[in-house]
């Protein structure tokens, strides 16, 4: 368990790796002080001790010292290697995604954070998460470069135009923590702030239940795929299939026309929607039109979530460990009427957050 940071100006330590970042930082501070203080003292001491007492004095010559030279090689080596190993350890912990986790999608936009949960709940500039649970964020942006920064969790990752980036954390304390944009992104960059609400698992379940609104990412993706964009006319199974098979591909290698392979990951799916000619699957013609400019980043995320679900990779694969059973695509697909009713009944207590979503969308 972590406690409040004992340095007053530091934010809370509220994630599993926050203390590691802090200790690395303290270590760097100590190393800096251990080198700089003796250096300053020596400057003044030597200035006095060896001041000129006699004009044109000849100093005594020194012919090297094995002990001294070994010491000033080995000590800095140890110091720099401990900094490197400590930094590598902390970095690995932060940027290697855990296998299991609750997935959340984040889209940056001038000047707000749009967040969607795997159960379909949407938020703006607020992120509700359960305590003691791995949370995996997939981030992108509709416009400029932004950076998703939660100081209390000691983690930050850029949201980069045209690609997906990932962040994970496991919050250790319930509470409300600052969320910042940490990359200058235009006029209202400084206003692109929000809060992360870390809730007990029970409170989080209640929050999810009171906020089911609209489609889950997978449902939204299926709707786009089958109806709005007409992807299914070529990609659905059957004898007339003209587009590449999408079932079971996610995470696997795909053979390409003209040789070579590619792993079908989120980035590849995204690229294939926006620039279908770039990497055509072997055995298919490059006949697919681009959807660039026709789909928003949120719709792209939904399409990716749906195509992942065709491979049995549901966004909620990690939710068994969190107990968010209601958020599996199958469950929510079967549940819309009931969910809609209970959501309507619960509208009263969510009006503070929900109406923001359509309002924000209409700003676009
Ligand atoms: Cu977004 Cu700064």
GROMACS .gro file of C-alpha atoms and ligand atoms in nm:
model
  366
    1UNK     CA    1   0.000   0.000   0.000
    2UNK     CA    2   0.115   0.348  -0.075
    3UNK     CA    3   0.057   0.642   0.147
    4UNK     CA    4   0.034   1.008   0.067
    5UNK     CA    5   0.358   1.136  -0.065
    6UNK     CA    6   0.581   1.266   0.213
    7UNK     CA    7   0.703   1.550  -0.003
    8UNK     CA    8   0.440   1.822   0.041
    9UNK     CA    9   0.453   1.957  -0.314
   10UNK     CA   10   0.420   1.613  -0.471
   11UNK     CA   11   0.079   1.487  -0.586
   12UNK     CA   12  -0.070   1.179  -0.422
   13UNK     CA   13   0.080   0.844  -0.507
   14UNK     CA   14  -0.230   0.673  -0.638
   15UNK     CA   15  -0.114   0.404  -0.881
   16UNK     CA   16   0.087   0.086  -0.846
   17UNK     CA   17   0.393   0.238  -1.010
   18UNK     CA   18   0.375   0.590  -0.864
   19UNK     CA   19   0.618   0.510  -0.582
   20UNK     CA   20   0.868   0.365  -0.830
   21UNK     CA   21   0.873   0.687  -1.029
   22UNK     CA   22   0.915   0.887  -0.708
   23UNK     CA   23   1.200   0.675  -0.575
   24UNK     CA   24   1.382   0.699  -0.905
   25UNK     CA   25   1.339   1.075  -0.890
   26UNK     CA   26   1.464   1.092  -0.529
   27UNK     CA   27   1.763   0.882  -0.630
   28UNK     CA   28   1.846   1.123  -0.911
   29UNK     CA   29   1.813   1.413  -0.666
   30UNK     CA   30   2.046   1.245  -0.415
   31UNK     CA   31   2.303   1.166  -0.684
   32UNK     CA   32   2.292   1.525  -0.804
   33UNK     CA   33   2.340   1.659  -0.451
   34UNK     CA   34   2.617   1.411  -0.367
   35UNK     CA   35   2.813   1.534  -0.668
   36UNK     CA   36   2.732   1.903  -0.670
   37UNK     CA   37   2.771   1.991  -0.299
   38UNK     CA   38   3.130   1.857  -0.262
   39UNK     CA   39   3.212   2.023  -0.593
   40UNK     CA   40   3.097   2.363  -0.469
   41UNK     CA   41   3.275   2.318  -0.135
   42UNK     CA   42   3.595   2.214  -0.314
   43UNK     CA   43   3.586   2.521  -0.538
   44UNK     CA   44   3.588   2.754  -0.239
   45UNK     CA   45   3.828   2.545  -0.032
   46UNK     CA   46   4.084   2.519  -0.312
   47UNK     CA   47   4.050   2.885  -0.398
   48UNK     CA   48   4.157   2.972  -0.048
   49UNK     CA   49   4.400   2.687   0.015
   50UNK     CA   50   4.594   2.731  -0.310
   51UNK     CA   51   4.568   3.103  -0.353
   52UNK     CA   52   4.879   3.269  -0.487
   53UNK     CA   53   5.122   3.329  -0.201
   54UNK     CA   54   5.439   3.373  -0.395
   55UNK     CA   55   5.492   3.511  -0.748
   56UNK     CA   56   5.595   3.253  -1.011
   57UNK     CA   57   5.603   2.958  -0.774
   58UNK     CA   58   5.664   2.618  -0.939
   59UNK     CA   59   5.405   2.359  -0.839
   60UNK     CA   60   5.499   2.002  -0.754
   61UNK     CA   61   5.444   1.763  -1.045
   62UNK     CA   62   5.209   1.464  -1.013
   63UNK     CA   63   5.248   1.150  -1.225
   64UNK     CA   64   4.903   0.992  -1.210
   65UNK     CA   65   4.741   0.769  -0.952
   66UNK     CA   66   4.596   0.425  -1.031
   67UNK     CA   67   4.372   0.438  -0.725
   68UNK     CA   68   4.230   0.776  -0.813
   69UNK     CA   69   4.176   0.694  -1.180
   70UNK     CA   70   4.011   0.360  -1.104
   71UNK     CA   71   3.782   0.524  -0.853
   72UNK     CA   72   3.669   0.798  -1.086
   73UNK     CA   73   3.593   0.540  -1.354
   74UNK     CA   74   3.414   0.281  -1.143
   75UNK     CA   75   3.200   0.509  -0.927
   76UNK     CA   76   3.041   0.697  -1.219
   77UNK     CA   77   2.992   0.365  -1.397
   78UNK     CA   78   2.797   0.224  -1.104
   79UNK     CA   79   2.597   0.543  -1.063
   80UNK     CA   80   2.503   0.566  -1.431
   81UNK     CA   81   2.417   0.196  -1.454
   82UNK     CA   82   2.187   0.213  -1.151
   83UNK     CA   83   2.012   0.512  -1.308
   84UNK     CA   84   1.977   0.322  -1.634
   85UNK     CA   85   1.852   0.000  -1.475
   86UNK     CA   86   1.612   0.184  -1.245
   87UNK     CA   87   1.478   0.385  -1.537
   88UNK     CA   88   1.442   0.077  -1.757
   89UNK     CA   89   1.255  -0.108  -1.481
   90UNK     CA   90   1.009   0.176  -1.423
   91UNK     CA   91   0.964   0.231  -1.796
   92UNK     CA   92   0.896  -0.136  -1.858
   93UNK     CA   93   0.636  -0.146  -1.583
   94UNK     CA   94   0.459   0.157  -1.723
   95UNK     CA   95   0.464   0.096  -2.096
   96UNK     CA   96   0.427  -0.278  -2.126
   97UNK     CA   97   0.049  -0.329  -2.137
   98UNK     CA   98  -0.087  -0.598  -1.905
   99UNK     CA   99  -0.265  -0.886  -2.077
  100UNK     CA  100  -0.585  -0.840  -1.883
  101UNK     CA  101  -0.760  -0.515  -1.818
  102UNK     CA  102  -1.067  -0.302  -1.860
  103UNK     CA  103  -1.039  -0.127  -2.196
  104UNK     CA  104  -1.132   0.237  -2.237
  105UNK     CA  105  -1.108   0.449  -2.551
  106UNK     CA  106  -0.988   0.808  -2.538
  107UNK     CA  107  -1.007   1.060  -2.820
  108UNK     CA  108  -0.843   1.399  -2.778
  109UNK     CA  109  -1.002   1.695  -2.950
  110UNK     CA  110  -0.939   2.067  -2.925
  111UNK     CA  111  -1.005   2.109  -2.636
  112UNK     CA  112  -1.149   1.817  -2.451
  113UNK     CA  113  -1.101   1.451  -2.374
  114UNK     CA  114  -1.375   1.224  -2.507
  115UNK     CA  115  -1.387   0.892  -2.331
  116UNK     CA  116  -1.584   0.580  -2.408
  117UNK     CA  117  -1.612   0.270  -2.191
  118UNK     CA  118  -1.653  -0.078  -2.329
  119UNK     CA  119  -2.013  -0.083  -2.206
  120UNK     CA  120  -2.094   0.223  -2.417
  121UNK     CA  121  -2.080   0.482  -2.140
  122UNK     CA  122  -1.939   0.811  -2.262
  123UNK     CA  123  -1.776   1.091  -2.070
  124UNK     CA  124  -1.612   1.423  -2.143
  125UNK     CA  125  -1.314   1.534  -1.936
  126UNK     CA  126  -1.404   1.283  -1.666
  127UNK     CA  127  -1.280   0.930  -1.636
  128UNK     CA  128  -1.444   0.692  -1.390
  129UNK     CA  129  -1.244   0.382  -1.306
  130UNK     CA  130  -1.257   0.112  -1.041
  131UNK     CA  131  -0.983   0.086  -0.780
  132UNK     CA  132  -0.732  -0.203  -0.783
  133UNK     CA  133  -0.807  -0.290  -1.145
  134UNK     CA  134  -0.588  -0.281  -1.454
  135UNK     CA  135  -0.719  -0.010  -1.684
  136UNK     CA  136  -0.599  -0.010  -2.046
  137UNK     CA  137  -0.649   0.305  -2.249
  138UNK     CA  138  -0.630   0.326  -2.626
  139UNK     CA  139  -0.576   0.685  -2.729
  140UNK     CA  140  -0.586   0.890  -3.043
  141UNK     CA  141  -0.678   1.243  -3.147
  142UNK     CA  142  -0.900   1.409  -3.402
  143UNK     CA  143  -0.673   1.706  -3.456
  144UNK     CA  144  -0.355   1.824  -3.287
  145UNK     CA  145  -0.114   1.635  -3.069
  146UNK     CA  146  -0.237   1.611  -2.710
  147UNK     CA  147  -0.093   1.435  -2.408
  148UNK     CA  148  -0.295   1.248  -2.147
  149UNK     CA  149  -0.137   1.314  -1.811
  150UNK     CA  150  -0.245   1.197  -1.465
  151UNK     CA  151   0.013   1.324  -1.215
  152UNK     CA  152  -0.116   1.119  -0.923
  153UNK     CA  153  -0.059   0.804  -1.126
  154UNK     CA  154   0.281   0.930  -1.250
  155UNK     CA  155   0.190   0.844  -1.605
  156UNK     CA  156   0.150   1.029  -1.930
  157UNK     CA  157   0.117   0.935  -2.294
  158UNK     CA  158   0.078   1.140  -2.611
  159UNK     CA  159  -0.236   1.121  -2.824
  160UNK     CA  160  -0.091   1.133  -3.173
  161UNK     CA  161  -0.281   1.215  -3.495
  162UNK     CA  162  -0.314   0.913  -3.720
  163UNK     CA  163  -0.212   0.644  -3.478
  164UNK     CA  164  -0.306   0.463  -3.160
  165UNK     CA  165  -0.110   0.491  -2.841
  166UNK     CA  166  -0.164   0.300  -2.521
  167UNK     CA  167  -0.154   0.365  -2.150
  168UNK     CA  168  -0.230   0.149  -1.852
  169UNK     CA  169  -0.253   0.200  -1.479
  170UNK     CA  170  -0.389   0.037  -1.170
  171UNK     CA  171  -0.523   0.293  -0.923
  172UNK     CA  172  -0.457   0.208  -0.560
  173UNK     CA  173  -0.669   0.468  -0.383
  174UNK     CA  174  -1.019   0.592  -0.436
  175UNK     CA  175  -1.047   0.964  -0.491
  176UNK     CA  176  -1.058   1.239  -0.747
  177UNK     CA  177  -0.736   1.318  -0.931
  178UNK     CA  178  -0.633   1.580  -1.181
  179UNK     CA  179  -0.621   1.498  -1.549
  180UNK     CA  180  -0.426   1.732  -1.772
  181UNK     CA  181  -0.338   1.779  -2.135
  182UNK     CA  182   0.041   1.805  -2.121
  183UNK     CA  183   0.116   1.904  -2.479
  184UNK     CA  184   0.057   2.257  -2.603
  185UNK     CA  185  -0.229   2.204  -2.849
  186UNK     CA  186  -0.364   2.549  -2.925
  187UNK     CA  187  -0.553   2.834  -2.772
  188UNK     CA  188  -0.738   2.652  -2.495
  189UNK     CA  189  -0.472   2.397  -2.413
  190UNK     CA  190  -0.465   2.518  -2.054
  191UNK     CA  191  -0.838   2.453  -2.027
  192UNK     CA  192  -0.810   2.094  -2.148
  193UNK     CA  193  -0.827   1.951  -1.798
  194UNK     CA  194  -1.049   1.710  -1.614
  195UNK     CA  195  -1.066   1.454  -1.338
  196UNK     CA  196  -1.012   1.087  -1.290
  197UNK     CA  197  -1.257   0.946  -1.039
  198UNK     CA  198  -1.128   0.630  -0.878
  199UNK     CA  199  -1.423   0.449  -0.724
  200UNK     CA  200  -1.469   0.136  -0.518
  201UNK     CA  201  -1.570  -0.158  -0.735
  202UNK     CA  202  -1.927  -0.144  -0.601
  203UNK     CA  203  -1.959   0.228  -0.672
  204UNK     CA  204  -1.812   0.175  -1.017
  205UNK     CA  205  -2.066  -0.095  -1.096
  206UNK     CA  206  -2.343   0.137  -0.984
  207UNK     CA  207  -2.199   0.417  -1.193
  208UNK     CA  208  -2.180   0.193  -1.501
  209UNK     CA  209  -2.539   0.079  -1.444
  210UNK     CA  210  -2.665   0.434  -1.421
  211UNK     CA  211  -2.483   0.543  -1.733
  212UNK     CA  212  -2.558   0.293  -2.005
  213UNK     CA  213  -2.629   0.517  -2.297
  214UNK     CA  214  -2.642   0.431  -2.660
  215UNK     CA  215  -2.433   0.162  -2.819
  216UNK     CA  216  -2.119  -0.007  -2.696
  217UNK     CA  217  -1.815   0.043  -2.918
  218UNK     CA  218  -1.867  -0.307  -3.063
  219UNK     CA  219  -2.235  -0.240  -3.136
  220UNK     CA  220  -2.155   0.097  -3.285
  221UNK     CA  221  -1.888  -0.066  -3.501
  222UNK     CA  222  -2.127  -0.338  -3.616
  223UNK     CA  223  -2.387  -0.076  -3.706
  224UNK     CA  224  -2.133   0.116  -3.914
  225UNK     CA  225  -2.006  -0.205  -4.071
  226UNK     CA  226  -2.342  -0.351  -4.163
  227UNK     CA  227  -2.556  -0.045  -4.227
  228UNK     CA  228  -2.401   0.297  -4.237
  229UNK     CA  229  -2.081   0.228  -4.431
  230UNK     CA  230  -2.186  -0.089  -4.608
  231UNK     CA  231  -1.862  -0.277  -4.531
  232UNK     CA  232  -2.064  -0.597  -4.500
  233UNK     CA  233  -2.154  -0.597  -4.870
  234UNK     CA  234  -1.798  -0.706  -4.945
  235UNK     CA  235  -1.664  -0.837  -4.615
  236UNK     CA  236  -1.952  -1.053  -4.497
  237UNK     CA  237  -1.899  -1.423  -4.555
  238UNK     CA  238  -2.052  -1.617  -4.843
  239UNK     CA  239  -1.969  -1.698  -5.205
  240UNK     CA  240  -1.970  -1.334  -5.314
  241UNK     CA  241  -1.710  -1.224  -5.064
  242UNK     CA  242  -1.491  -0.972  -5.245
  243UNK     CA  243  -1.321  -0.818  -4.944
  244UNK     CA  244  -1.075  -0.990  -4.716
  245UNK     CA  245  -1.206  -1.221  -4.449
  246UNK     CA  246  -1.209  -1.044  -4.115
  247UNK     CA  247  -1.309  -1.324  -3.881
  248UNK     CA  248  -1.029  -1.456  -3.666
  249UNK     CA  249  -0.758  -1.232  -3.809
  250UNK     CA  250  -0.691  -1.006  -3.515
  251UNK     CA  251  -0.348  -1.050  -3.365
  252UNK     CA  252  -0.248  -1.293  -3.640
  253UNK     CA  253  -0.016  -1.257  -3.936
  254UNK     CA  254  -0.181  -1.181  -4.267
  255UNK     CA  255  -0.019  -1.257  -4.602
  256UNK     CA  256  -0.006  -0.960  -4.837
  257UNK     CA  257  -0.028  -0.927  -5.212
  258UNK     CA  258   0.322  -0.901  -5.348
  259UNK     CA  259   0.476  -1.092  -5.059
  260UNK     CA  260   0.535  -1.001  -4.701
  261UNK     CA  261   0.314  -1.026  -4.399
  262UNK     CA  262   0.167  -0.792  -4.146
  263UNK     CA  263   0.025  -0.854  -3.801
  264UNK     CA  264  -0.342  -0.754  -3.802
  265UNK     CA  265  -0.341  -0.516  -3.508
  266UNK     CA  266  -0.536  -0.198  -3.438
  267UNK     CA  267  -0.298   0.013  -3.646
  268UNK     CA  268  -0.329  -0.219  -3.946
  269UNK     CA  269  -0.710  -0.222  -3.931
  270UNK     CA  270  -0.713   0.155  -3.908
  271UNK     CA  271  -0.474   0.191  -4.201
  272UNK     CA  272  -0.678  -0.051  -4.411
  273UNK     CA  273  -0.993   0.155  -4.361
  274UNK     CA  274  -0.827   0.487  -4.443
  275UNK     CA  275  -0.575   0.369  -4.703
  276UNK     CA  276  -0.698   0.031  -4.827
  277UNK     CA  277  -0.443   0.005  -5.106
  278UNK     CA  278  -0.144   0.019  -4.873
  279UNK     CA  279  -0.140  -0.346  -4.763
  280UNK     CA  280  -0.380  -0.562  -4.961
  281UNK     CA  281  -0.439  -0.914  -4.835
  282UNK     CA  282  -0.314  -1.188  -5.067
  283UNK     CA  283  -0.584  -1.323  -5.296
  284UNK     CA  284  -0.796  -1.007  -5.304
  285UNK     CA  285  -0.816  -0.721  -5.551
  286UNK     CA  286  -0.734  -0.365  -5.441
  287UNK     CA  287  -1.092  -0.253  -5.504
  288UNK     CA  288  -1.182  -0.108  -5.168
  289UNK     CA  289  -1.244   0.268  -5.164
  290UNK     CA  290  -1.090   0.479  -4.892
  291UNK     CA  291  -1.303   0.592  -4.602
  292UNK     CA  292  -1.076   0.881  -4.520
  293UNK     CA  293  -1.279   1.186  -4.429
  294UNK     CA  294  -1.596   0.980  -4.393
  295UNK     CA  295  -1.534   0.835  -4.049
  296UNK     CA  296  -1.440   1.011  -3.728
  297UNK     CA  297  -1.171   0.882  -3.494
  298UNK     CA  298  -1.443   0.756  -3.259
  299UNK     CA  299  -1.608   0.565  -3.543
  300UNK     CA  300  -1.270   0.420  -3.638
  301UNK     CA  301  -1.221   0.301  -3.280
  302UNK     CA  302  -1.568   0.145  -3.291
  303UNK     CA  303  -1.489  -0.033  -3.620
  304UNK     CA  304  -1.163  -0.159  -3.473
  305UNK     CA  305  -1.347  -0.281  -3.163
  306UNK     CA  306  -1.601  -0.462  -3.382
  307UNK     CA  307  -1.338  -0.624  -3.604
  308UNK     CA  308  -1.151  -0.733  -3.292
  309UNK     CA  309  -1.473  -0.888  -3.164
  310UNK     CA  310  -1.493  -1.096  -3.484
  311UNK     CA  311  -1.178  -1.269  -3.364
  312UNK     CA  312  -1.319  -1.330  -3.020
  313UNK     CA  313  -1.102  -1.050  -2.886
  314UNK     CA  314  -1.361  -0.861  -2.692
  315UNK     CA  315  -1.261  -0.543  -2.528
  316UNK     CA  316  -1.386  -0.689  -2.205
  317UNK     CA  317  -1.160  -0.993  -2.203
  318UNK     CA  318  -1.010  -0.863  -1.884
  319UNK     CA  319  -1.332  -0.775  -1.714
  320UNK     CA  320  -1.367  -1.113  -1.550
  321UNK     CA  321  -1.104  -0.996  -1.308
  322UNK     CA  322  -1.293  -0.677  -1.243
  323UNK     CA  323  -1.638  -0.823  -1.227
  324UNK     CA  324  -1.783  -0.591  -1.490
  325UNK     CA  325  -1.989  -0.872  -1.629
  326UNK     CA  326  -2.255  -0.647  -1.777
  327UNK     CA  327  -2.015  -0.500  -2.025
  328UNK     CA  328  -1.950  -0.795  -2.250
  329UNK     CA  329  -2.068  -0.725  -2.603
  330UNK     CA  330  -2.296  -1.027  -2.599
  331UNK     CA  331  -2.461  -0.924  -2.276
  332UNK     CA  332  -2.510  -0.567  -2.380
  333UNK     CA  333  -2.623  -0.668  -2.726
  334UNK     CA  334  -2.894  -0.876  -2.566
  335UNK     CA  335  -2.979  -0.611  -2.317
  336UNK     CA  336  -3.049  -0.286  -2.499
  337UNK     CA  337  -3.422  -0.257  -2.418
  338UNK     CA  338  -3.370  -0.331  -2.052
  339UNK     CA  339  -3.060  -0.121  -2.039
  340UNK     CA  340  -3.242   0.157  -2.215
  341UNK     CA  341  -3.525   0.149  -1.965
  342UNK     CA  342  -3.307   0.139  -1.661
  343UNK     CA  343  -3.095   0.409  -1.812
  344UNK     CA  344  -3.404   0.619  -1.866
  345UNK     CA  345  -3.509   0.558  -1.509
  346UNK     CA  346  -3.165   0.655  -1.393
  347UNK     CA  347  -3.150   0.959  -1.615
  348UNK     CA  348  -3.209   1.192  -1.326
  349UNK     CA  349  -2.879   1.122  -1.161
  350UNK     CA  350  -2.671   1.124  -1.472
  351UNK     CA  351  -2.796   1.439  -1.630
  352UNK     CA  352  -2.493   1.615  -1.502
  353UNK     CA  353  -2.265   1.419  -1.731
  354UNK     CA  354  -2.465   1.280  -2.017
  355UNK     CA  355  -2.606   1.580  -2.198
  356UNK     CA  356  -2.250   1.694  -2.249
  357UNK     CA  357  -2.187   1.420  -2.499
  358UNK     CA  358  -2.436   1.525  -2.766
  359UNK     CA  359  -2.358   1.888  -2.703
  360UNK     CA  360  -1.991   1.822  -2.756
  361UNK     CA  361  -2.059   1.622  -3.067
  362UNK     CA  362  -2.263   1.899  -3.218
  363UNK     CA  363  -1.967   2.130  -3.167
  364UNK     CA  364  -1.761   1.930  -3.399
  365LIG    CU1  365  -0.468   1.921  -2.568
  365LIG    CU2  366  -0.293   2.056  -2.485
   0.00000   0.00000   0.00000
